[in-house]
Short mmCIF file of C-alpha atoms in Angstrom, two decimals:
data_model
loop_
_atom_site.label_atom_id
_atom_site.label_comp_id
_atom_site.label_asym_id
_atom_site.label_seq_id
_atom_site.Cartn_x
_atom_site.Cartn_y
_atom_site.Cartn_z
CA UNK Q 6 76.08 82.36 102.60
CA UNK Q 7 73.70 80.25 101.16
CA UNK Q 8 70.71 78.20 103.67
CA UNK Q 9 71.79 74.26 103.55
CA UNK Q 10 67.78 73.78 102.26
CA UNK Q 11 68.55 75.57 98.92
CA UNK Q 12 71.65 73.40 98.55
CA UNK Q 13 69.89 70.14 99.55
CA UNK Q 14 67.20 71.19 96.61
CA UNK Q 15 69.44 71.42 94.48
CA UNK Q 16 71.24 67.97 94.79
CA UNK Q 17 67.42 66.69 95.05
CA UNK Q 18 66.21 68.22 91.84
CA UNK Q 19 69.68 66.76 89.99
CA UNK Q 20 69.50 63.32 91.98
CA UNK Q 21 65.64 62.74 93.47
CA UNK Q 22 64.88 62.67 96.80
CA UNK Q 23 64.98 59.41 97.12
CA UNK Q 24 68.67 59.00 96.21
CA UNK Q 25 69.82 61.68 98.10
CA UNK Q 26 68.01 59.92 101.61
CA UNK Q 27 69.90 56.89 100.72
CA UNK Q 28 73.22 59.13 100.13
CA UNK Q 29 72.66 60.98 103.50
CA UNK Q 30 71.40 58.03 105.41
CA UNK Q 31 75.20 55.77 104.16
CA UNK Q 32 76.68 58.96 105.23
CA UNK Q 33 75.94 58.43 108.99
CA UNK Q 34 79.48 58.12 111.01
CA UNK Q 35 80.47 55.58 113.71
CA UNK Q 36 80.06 57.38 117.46
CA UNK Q 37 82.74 58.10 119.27
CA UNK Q 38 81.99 54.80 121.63
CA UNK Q 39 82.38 52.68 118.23
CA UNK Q 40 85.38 54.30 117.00
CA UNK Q 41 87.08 53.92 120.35
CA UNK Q 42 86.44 50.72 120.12
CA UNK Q 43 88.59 50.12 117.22
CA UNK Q 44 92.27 48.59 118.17
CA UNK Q 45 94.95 50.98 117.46
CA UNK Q 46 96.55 48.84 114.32
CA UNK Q 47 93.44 49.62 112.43
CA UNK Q 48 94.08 53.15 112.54
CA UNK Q 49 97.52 52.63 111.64
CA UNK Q 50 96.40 50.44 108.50
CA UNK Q 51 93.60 52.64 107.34
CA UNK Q 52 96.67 55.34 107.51
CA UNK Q 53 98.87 53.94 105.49
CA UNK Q 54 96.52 51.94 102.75
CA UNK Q 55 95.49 56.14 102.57
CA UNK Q 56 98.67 57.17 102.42
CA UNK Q 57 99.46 54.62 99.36
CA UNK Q 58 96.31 54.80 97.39
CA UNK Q 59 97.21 58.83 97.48
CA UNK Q 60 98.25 59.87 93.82
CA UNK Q 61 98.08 56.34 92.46
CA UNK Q 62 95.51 53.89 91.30
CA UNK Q 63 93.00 52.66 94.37
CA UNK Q 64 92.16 49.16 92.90
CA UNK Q 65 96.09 48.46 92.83
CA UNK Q 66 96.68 48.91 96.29
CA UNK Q 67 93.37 47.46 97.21
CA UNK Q 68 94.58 44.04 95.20
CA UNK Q 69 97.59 44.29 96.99
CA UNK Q 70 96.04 45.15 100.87
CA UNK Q 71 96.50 41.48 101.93
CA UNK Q 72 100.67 41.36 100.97
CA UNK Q 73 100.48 44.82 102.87
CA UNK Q 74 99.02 43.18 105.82
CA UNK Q 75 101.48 39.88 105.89
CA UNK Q 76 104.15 42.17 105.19
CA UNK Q 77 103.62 45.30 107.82
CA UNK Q 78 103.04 42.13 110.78
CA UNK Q 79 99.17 43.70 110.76
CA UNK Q 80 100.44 47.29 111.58
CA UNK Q 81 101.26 46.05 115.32
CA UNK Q 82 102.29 49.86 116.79
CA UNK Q 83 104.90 48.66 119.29
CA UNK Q 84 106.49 46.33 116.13
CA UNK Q 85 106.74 49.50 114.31
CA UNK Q 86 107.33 51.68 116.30
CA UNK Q 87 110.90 49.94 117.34
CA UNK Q 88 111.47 49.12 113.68
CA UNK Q 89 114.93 50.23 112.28
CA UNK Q 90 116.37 50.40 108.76
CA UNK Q 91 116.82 46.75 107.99
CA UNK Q 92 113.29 46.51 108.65
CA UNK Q 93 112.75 49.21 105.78
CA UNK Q 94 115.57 48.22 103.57
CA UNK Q 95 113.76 44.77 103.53
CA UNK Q 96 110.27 46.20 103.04
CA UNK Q 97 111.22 48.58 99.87
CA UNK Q 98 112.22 44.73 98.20
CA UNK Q 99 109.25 42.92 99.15
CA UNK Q 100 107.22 42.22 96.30
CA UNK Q 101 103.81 42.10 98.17
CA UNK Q 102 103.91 45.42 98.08
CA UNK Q 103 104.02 48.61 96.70
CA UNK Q 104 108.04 49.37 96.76
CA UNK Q 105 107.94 53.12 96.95
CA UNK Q 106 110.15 53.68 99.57
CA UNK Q 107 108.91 57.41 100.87
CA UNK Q 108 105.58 56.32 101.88
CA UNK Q 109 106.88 52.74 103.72
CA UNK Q 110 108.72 55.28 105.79
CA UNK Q 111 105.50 56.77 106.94
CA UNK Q 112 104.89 53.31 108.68
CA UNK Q 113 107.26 53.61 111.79
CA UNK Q 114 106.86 57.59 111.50
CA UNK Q 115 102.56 57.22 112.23
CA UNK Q 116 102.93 53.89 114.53
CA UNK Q 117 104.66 56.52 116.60
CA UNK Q 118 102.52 59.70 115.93
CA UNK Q 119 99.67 56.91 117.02
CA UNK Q 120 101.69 56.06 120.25
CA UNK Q 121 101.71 59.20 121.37
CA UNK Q 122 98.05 59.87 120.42
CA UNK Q 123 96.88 56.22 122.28
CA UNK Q 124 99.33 57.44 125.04
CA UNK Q 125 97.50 60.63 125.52
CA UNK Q 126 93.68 60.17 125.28
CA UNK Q 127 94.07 55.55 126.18
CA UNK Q 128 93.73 54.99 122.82
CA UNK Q 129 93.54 56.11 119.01
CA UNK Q 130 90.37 55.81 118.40
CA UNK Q 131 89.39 57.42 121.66
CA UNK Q 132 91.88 60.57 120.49
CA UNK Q 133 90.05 60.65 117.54
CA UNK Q 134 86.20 59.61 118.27
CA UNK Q 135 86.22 62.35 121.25
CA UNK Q 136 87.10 65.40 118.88
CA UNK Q 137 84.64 67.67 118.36
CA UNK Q 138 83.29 67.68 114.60
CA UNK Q 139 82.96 71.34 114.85
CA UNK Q 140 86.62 71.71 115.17
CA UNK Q 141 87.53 69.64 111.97
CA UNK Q 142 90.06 71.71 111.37
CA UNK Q 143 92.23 71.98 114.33
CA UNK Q 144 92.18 67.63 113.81
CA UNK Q 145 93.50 67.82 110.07
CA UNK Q 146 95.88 70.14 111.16
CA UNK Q 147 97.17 67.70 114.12
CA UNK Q 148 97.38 64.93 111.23
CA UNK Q 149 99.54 67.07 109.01
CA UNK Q 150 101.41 68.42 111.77
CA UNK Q 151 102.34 65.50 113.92
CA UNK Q 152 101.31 62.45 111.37
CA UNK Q 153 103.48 61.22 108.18
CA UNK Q 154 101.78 62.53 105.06
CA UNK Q 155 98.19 62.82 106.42
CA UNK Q 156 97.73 66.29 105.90
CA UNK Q 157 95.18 67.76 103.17
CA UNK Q 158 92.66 65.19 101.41
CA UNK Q 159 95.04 61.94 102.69
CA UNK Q 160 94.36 62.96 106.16
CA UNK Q 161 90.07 64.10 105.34
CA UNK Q 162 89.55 59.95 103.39
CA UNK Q 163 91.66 58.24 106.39
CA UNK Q 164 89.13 59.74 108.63
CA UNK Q 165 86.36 59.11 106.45
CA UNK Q 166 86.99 55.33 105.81
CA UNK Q 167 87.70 55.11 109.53
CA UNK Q 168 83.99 56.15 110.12
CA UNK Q 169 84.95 59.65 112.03
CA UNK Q 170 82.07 62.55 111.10
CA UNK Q 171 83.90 64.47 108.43
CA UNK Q 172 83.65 66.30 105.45
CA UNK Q 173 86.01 65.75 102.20
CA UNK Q 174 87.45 68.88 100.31
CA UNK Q 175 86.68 67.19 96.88
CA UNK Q 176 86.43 69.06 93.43
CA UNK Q 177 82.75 69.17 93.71
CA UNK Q 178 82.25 70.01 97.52
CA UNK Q 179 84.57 72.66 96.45
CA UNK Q 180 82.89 74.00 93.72
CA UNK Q 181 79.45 74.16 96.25
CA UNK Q 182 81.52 75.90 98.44
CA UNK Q 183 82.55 78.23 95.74
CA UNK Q 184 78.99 78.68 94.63
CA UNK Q 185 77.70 78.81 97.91
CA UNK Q 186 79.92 82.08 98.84
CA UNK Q 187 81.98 80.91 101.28
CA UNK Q 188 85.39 80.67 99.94
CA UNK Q 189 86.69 81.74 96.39
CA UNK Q 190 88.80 79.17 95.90
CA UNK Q 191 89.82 75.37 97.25
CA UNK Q 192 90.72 76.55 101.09
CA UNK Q 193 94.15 75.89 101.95
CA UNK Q 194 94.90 78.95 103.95
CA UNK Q 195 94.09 79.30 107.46
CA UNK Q 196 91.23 81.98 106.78
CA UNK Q 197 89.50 80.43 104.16
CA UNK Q 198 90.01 76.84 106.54
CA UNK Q 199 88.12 78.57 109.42
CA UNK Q 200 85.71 80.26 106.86
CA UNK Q 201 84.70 76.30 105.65
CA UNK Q 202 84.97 75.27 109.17
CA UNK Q 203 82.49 77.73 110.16
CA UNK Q 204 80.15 77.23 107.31
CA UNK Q 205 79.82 73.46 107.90
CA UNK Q 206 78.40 74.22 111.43
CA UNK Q 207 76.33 76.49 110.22
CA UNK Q 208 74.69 73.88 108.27
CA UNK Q 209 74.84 70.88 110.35
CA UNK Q 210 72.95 73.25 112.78
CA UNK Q 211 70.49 73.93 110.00
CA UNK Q 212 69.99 70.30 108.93
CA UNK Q 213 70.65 68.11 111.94
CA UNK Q 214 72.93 66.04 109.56
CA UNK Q 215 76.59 65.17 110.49
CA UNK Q 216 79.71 66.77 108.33
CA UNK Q 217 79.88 63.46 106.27
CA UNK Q 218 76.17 64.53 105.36
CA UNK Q 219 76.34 68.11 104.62
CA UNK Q 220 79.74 67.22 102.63
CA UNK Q 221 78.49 64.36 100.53
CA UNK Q 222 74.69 66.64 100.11
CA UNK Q 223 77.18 69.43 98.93
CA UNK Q 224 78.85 67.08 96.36
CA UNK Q 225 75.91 65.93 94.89
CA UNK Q 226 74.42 69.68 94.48
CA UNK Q 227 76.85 70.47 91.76
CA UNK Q 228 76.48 68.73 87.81
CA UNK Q 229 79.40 66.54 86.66
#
């Protein structure tokens, strides 16, 4: 496998070293004290708005996030969690949103993956911010497991724009991968999961940077 340092040249010599400090320095996640910190309906917002922007255009939702907000009662887990079908039935007609009736199911479906998560560990965020980022893998599976639609690259942003140390599967971390031996292809099987799992500690280790860090270095290593 190849050392972290020849990958980190690499995205220097294509980038500078100065723009690939300011890339690794933005990369720097919230603690797990922070991300405790953050109430439970944020979780459940940052989940869904993932959820939606997921095979459709970003700056759509995004210039719709404020209906979404008025219309979900700002993703209160005990409102959604006791929701029924009129709720949804009105919801897949409301007009401040995206009407795609699949993914507003997902709402009641997480507010009670969530409930049992905050129910467990005191509170989402504390679920979440006390996982080890060495075991990235074991969480994403939890998310697709237990969670509505939050598996694969859904369930690796949510995290991300949530602030939780993580890397993204993207095309170009991929390809790095690829290039750097460990997988042959995008891992979606359990081996070739623990084979990337493994490889990211090997380099946080190496560098002293956090997934989000090593992922986003990664990214910028390859030309595109």
């Amino acid at each position: 496998m190849r050392d972290f340092s020849d990958i980190a040249a690499l995205a220097t010599e294509r980038h500078g070293a100065e723009k690939i400090a300011i890339i690794q320095e933005n990369a720097k996640p919230l603690s797990p004290t922070e991300l405790a910190k953050i109430p439970d309906d944020r979780w459940l917002a940052q989940a869904t708005r993932s959820i939606f922007q997921s095979g459709f255009n970003w700056k759509v939702v995004d210039s719709k996030w404020d209906g979404f907000e008025t219309a979900f009662e700002g993703f209160d887990l005990g409102r959604w969690i006791f929701s029924n079908d009129d709720d949804l039935s009105t919801l897949v007609s409301d007009k401040r949103i995206i009407r795609n009736g699949m993914k507003i199911k997902t709402v009641p479906e997480n507010a009670r993956f969530f409930g049992e998560l905050a129910d467990e560990a005191g509170s989402v965020g504390k679920f979440i911010g006390e996982w080890p980022v060495t075991k990235q893998v074991e969480l994403l599976d939890i998310l697709h497991k237990r969670g509505s639609r939050l598996g694969a690259m859904t369930g690796q942003y949510f995290l991300r724009f949530m602030g939780k140390d993580c890397y993204i599967l993207s095309r170009d971390v991929t390809a790095a991968l690829i290039r750097a031996g460990v997988v042959d292809k995008y891992p979606s099987s359990k081996k070739l999961k623990a084979a990337t799992q493994q490889a990211f500690n090997e380099w946080m280790e190496e560098s002293g940077l956090g997934a989000s860090a090593v992922s986003t270095t990664l990214a910028h290593s390859i030309d595109g």
